[in-house]
PDB file of C-alpha atoms in Angstrom:
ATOM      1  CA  UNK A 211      29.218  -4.162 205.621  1.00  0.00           C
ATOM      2  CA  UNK A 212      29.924  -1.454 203.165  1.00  0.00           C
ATOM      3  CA  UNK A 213      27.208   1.124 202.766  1.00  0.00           C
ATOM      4  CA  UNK A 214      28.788   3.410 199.643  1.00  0.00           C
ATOM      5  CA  UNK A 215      27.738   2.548 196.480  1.00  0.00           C
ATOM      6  CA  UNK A 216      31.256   1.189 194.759  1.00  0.00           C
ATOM      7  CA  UNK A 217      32.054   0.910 191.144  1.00  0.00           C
ATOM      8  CA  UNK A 218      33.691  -2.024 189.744  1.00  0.00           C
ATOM      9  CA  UNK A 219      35.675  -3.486 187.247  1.00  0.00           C
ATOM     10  CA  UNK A 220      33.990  -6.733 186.811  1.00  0.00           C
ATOM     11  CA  UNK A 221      30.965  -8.582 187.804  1.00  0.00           C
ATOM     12  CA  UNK A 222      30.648  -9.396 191.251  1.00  0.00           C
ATOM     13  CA  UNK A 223      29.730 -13.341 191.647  1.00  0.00           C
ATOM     14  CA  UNK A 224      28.271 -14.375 194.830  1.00  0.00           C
ATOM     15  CA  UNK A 225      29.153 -17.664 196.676  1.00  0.00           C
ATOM     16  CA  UNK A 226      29.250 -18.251 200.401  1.00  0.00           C
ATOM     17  CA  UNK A 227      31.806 -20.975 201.822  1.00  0.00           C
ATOM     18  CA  UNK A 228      35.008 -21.556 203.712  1.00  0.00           C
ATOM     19  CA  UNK A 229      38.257 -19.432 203.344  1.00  0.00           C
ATOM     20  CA  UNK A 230      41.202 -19.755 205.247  1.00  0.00           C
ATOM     21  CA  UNK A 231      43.576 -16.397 205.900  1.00  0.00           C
ATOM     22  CA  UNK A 232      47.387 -16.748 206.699  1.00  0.00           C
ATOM     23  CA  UNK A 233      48.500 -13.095 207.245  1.00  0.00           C
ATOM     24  CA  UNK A 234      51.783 -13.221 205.218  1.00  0.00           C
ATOM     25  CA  UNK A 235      54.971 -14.238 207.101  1.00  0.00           C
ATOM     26  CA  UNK A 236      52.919 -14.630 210.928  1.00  0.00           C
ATOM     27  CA  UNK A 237      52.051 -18.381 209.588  1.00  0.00           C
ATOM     28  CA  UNK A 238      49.254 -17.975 211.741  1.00  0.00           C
ATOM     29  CA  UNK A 239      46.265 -19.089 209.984  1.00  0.00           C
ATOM     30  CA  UNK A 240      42.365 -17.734 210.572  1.00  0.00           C
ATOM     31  CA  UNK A 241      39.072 -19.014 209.583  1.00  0.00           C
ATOM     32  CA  UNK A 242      37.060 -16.632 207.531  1.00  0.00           C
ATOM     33  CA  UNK A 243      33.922 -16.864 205.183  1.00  0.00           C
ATOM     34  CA  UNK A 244      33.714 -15.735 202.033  1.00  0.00           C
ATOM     35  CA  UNK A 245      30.617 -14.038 200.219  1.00  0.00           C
ATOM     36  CA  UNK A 246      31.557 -13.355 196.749  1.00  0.00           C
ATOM     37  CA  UNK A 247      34.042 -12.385 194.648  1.00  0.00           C
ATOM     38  CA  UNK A 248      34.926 -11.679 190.956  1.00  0.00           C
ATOM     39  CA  UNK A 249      38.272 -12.395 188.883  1.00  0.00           C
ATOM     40  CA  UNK A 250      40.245  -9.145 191.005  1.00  0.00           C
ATOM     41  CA  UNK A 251      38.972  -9.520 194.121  1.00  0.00           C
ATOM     42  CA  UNK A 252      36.752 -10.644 197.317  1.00  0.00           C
ATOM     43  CA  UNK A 253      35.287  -9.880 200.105  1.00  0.00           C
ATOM     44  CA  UNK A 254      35.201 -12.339 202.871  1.00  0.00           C
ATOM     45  CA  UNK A 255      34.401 -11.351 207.288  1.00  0.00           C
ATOM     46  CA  UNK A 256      36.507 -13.039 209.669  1.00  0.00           C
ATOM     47  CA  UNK A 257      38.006 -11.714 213.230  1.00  0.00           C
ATOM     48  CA  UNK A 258      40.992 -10.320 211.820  1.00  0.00           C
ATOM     49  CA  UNK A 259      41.195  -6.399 211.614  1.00  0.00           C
ATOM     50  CA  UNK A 260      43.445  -6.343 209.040  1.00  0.00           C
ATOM     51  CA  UNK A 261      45.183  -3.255 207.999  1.00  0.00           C
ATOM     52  CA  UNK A 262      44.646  -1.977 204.068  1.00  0.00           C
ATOM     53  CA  UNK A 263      47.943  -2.811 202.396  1.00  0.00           C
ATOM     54  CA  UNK A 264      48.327  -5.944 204.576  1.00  0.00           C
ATOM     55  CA  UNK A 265      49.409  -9.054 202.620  1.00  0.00           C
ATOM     56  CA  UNK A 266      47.364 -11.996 203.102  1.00  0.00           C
ATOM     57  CA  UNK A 267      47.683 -15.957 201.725  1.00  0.00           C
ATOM     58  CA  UNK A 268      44.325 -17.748 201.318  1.00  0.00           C
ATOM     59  CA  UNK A 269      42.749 -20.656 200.716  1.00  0.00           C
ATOM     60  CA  UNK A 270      39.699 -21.861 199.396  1.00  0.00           C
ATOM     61  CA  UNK A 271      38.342 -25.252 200.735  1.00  0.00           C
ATOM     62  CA  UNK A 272      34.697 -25.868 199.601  1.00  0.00           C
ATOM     63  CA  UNK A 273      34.980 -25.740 195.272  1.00  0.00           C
ATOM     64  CA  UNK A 274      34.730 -28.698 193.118  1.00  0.00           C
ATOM     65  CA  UNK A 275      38.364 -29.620 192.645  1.00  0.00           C
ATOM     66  CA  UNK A 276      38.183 -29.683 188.925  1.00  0.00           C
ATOM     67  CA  UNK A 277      37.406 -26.037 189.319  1.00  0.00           C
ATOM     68  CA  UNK A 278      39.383 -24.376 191.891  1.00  0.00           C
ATOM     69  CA  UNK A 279      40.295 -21.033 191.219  1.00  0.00           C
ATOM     70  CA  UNK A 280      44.517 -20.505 191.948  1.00  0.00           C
ATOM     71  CA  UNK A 281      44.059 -17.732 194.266  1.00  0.00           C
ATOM     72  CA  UNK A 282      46.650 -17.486 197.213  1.00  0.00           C
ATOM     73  CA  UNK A 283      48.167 -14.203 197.557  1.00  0.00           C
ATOM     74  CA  UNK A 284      46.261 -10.699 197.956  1.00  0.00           C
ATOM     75  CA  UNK A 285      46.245  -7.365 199.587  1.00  0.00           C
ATOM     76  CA  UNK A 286      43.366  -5.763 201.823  1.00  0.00           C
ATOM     77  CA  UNK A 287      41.875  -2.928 200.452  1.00  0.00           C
ATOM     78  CA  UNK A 288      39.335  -2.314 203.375  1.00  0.00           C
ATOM     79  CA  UNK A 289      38.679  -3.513 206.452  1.00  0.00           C
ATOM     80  CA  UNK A 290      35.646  -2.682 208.431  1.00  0.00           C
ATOM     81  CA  UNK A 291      34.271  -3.550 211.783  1.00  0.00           C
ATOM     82  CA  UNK A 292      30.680  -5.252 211.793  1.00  0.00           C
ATOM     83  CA  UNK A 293      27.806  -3.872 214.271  1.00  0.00           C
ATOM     84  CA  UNK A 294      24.715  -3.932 214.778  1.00  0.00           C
ATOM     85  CA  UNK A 295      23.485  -7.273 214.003  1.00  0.00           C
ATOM     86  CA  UNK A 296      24.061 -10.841 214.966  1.00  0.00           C
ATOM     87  CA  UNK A 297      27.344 -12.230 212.562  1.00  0.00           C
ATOM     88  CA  UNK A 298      29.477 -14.841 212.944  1.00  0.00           C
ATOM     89  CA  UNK A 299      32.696 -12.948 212.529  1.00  0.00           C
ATOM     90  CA  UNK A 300      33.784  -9.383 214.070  1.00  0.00           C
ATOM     91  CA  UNK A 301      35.364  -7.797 210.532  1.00  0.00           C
ATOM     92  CA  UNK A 302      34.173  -7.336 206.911  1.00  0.00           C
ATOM     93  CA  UNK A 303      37.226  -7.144 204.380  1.00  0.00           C
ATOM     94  CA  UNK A 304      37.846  -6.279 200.529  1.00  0.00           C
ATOM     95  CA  UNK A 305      40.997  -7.943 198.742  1.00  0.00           C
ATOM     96  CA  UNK A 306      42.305  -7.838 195.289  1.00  0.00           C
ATOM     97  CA  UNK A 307      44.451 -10.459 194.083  1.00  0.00           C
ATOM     98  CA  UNK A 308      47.870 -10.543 193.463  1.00  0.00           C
ATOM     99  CA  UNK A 309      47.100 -12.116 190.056  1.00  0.00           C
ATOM    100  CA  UNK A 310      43.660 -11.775 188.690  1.00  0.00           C
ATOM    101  CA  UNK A 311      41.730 -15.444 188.166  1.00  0.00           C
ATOM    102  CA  UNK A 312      40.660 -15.926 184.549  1.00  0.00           C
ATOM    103  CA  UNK A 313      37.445 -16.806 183.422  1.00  0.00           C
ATOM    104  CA  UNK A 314      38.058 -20.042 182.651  1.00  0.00           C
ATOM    105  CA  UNK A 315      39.102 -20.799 186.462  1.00  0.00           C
ATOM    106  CA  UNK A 316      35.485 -19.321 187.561  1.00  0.00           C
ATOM    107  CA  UNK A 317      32.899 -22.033 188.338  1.00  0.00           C
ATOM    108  CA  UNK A 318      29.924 -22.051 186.553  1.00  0.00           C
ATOM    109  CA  UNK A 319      26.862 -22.490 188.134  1.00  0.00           C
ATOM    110  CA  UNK A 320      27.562 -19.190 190.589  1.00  0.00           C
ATOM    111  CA  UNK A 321      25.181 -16.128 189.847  1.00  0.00           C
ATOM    112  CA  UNK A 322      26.080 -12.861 189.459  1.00  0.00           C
ATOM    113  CA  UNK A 323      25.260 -10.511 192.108  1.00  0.00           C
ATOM    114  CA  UNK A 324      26.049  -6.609 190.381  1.00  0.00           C
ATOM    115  CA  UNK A 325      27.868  -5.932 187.434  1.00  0.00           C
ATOM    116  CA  UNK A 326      30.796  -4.082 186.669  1.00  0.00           C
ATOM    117  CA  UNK A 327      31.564  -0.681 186.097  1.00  0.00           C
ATOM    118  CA  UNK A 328      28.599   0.546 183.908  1.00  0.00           C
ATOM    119  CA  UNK A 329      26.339  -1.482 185.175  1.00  0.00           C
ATOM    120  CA  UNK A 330      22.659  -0.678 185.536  1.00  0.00           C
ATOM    121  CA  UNK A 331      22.377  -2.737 188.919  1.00  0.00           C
ATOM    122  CA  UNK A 332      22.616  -0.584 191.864  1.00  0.00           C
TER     123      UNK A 332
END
């Protein structure tokens, strides 16, 4: 996982479940899991060492369907091998959206882990 403090745009909101990872134009298609996100971005680990700049597709497969976000296209930001501890997948990775969700798509009973930029949350 990242260890630098990062500053963000918007609040961080923390949700574990499925997400499935087509790196555009391979149509090969990856299990990951995703551990939070926030309306320009997420970061989910997998076994894909993707490459910052890389295009990706994804889907998400455990929300309510009356309150599925539209996310489905996205670039890496950072990638990052996991060590050191017992995980389920080999790579932790950052993505922002090709179009940012809107509030209204966010489900509501999901806390917020660490606030945006100004925050007093470390």
């Amino acid at each position: 996982m990242r260890t630098k403090l990062e500053k963000r745009d918007c609040a961080r909101f923390y949700h574990e479940g499925p997400v499935v990872i087509e790196q555009c134009g391979t149509g090969l298609y990856y299990e990951a899991r995703m551990y939070n996100y926030s309306l320009h971005g997420m970061y989910f680990e997998s076994d894909l060492a993707l490459v910052p700049g890389a295009r990706v597709n994804l889907w998400l497969s455990d929300f309510p369907e009356d309150s599925l976000p539209e996310i489905n296209a996205a670039e890496v930001r950072w990638n990052e091998e996991i060590s050191g501890a017992v995980v389920l997948f080999n790579y932790g990775t950052g993505i922002k959206y090709s179009r940012p969700i809107k509030h209204k798509d966010l489900p509501r009973h999901f806390r917020i882990i660490q606030g945006g930029l100004g925050s007093t949350n470390p």
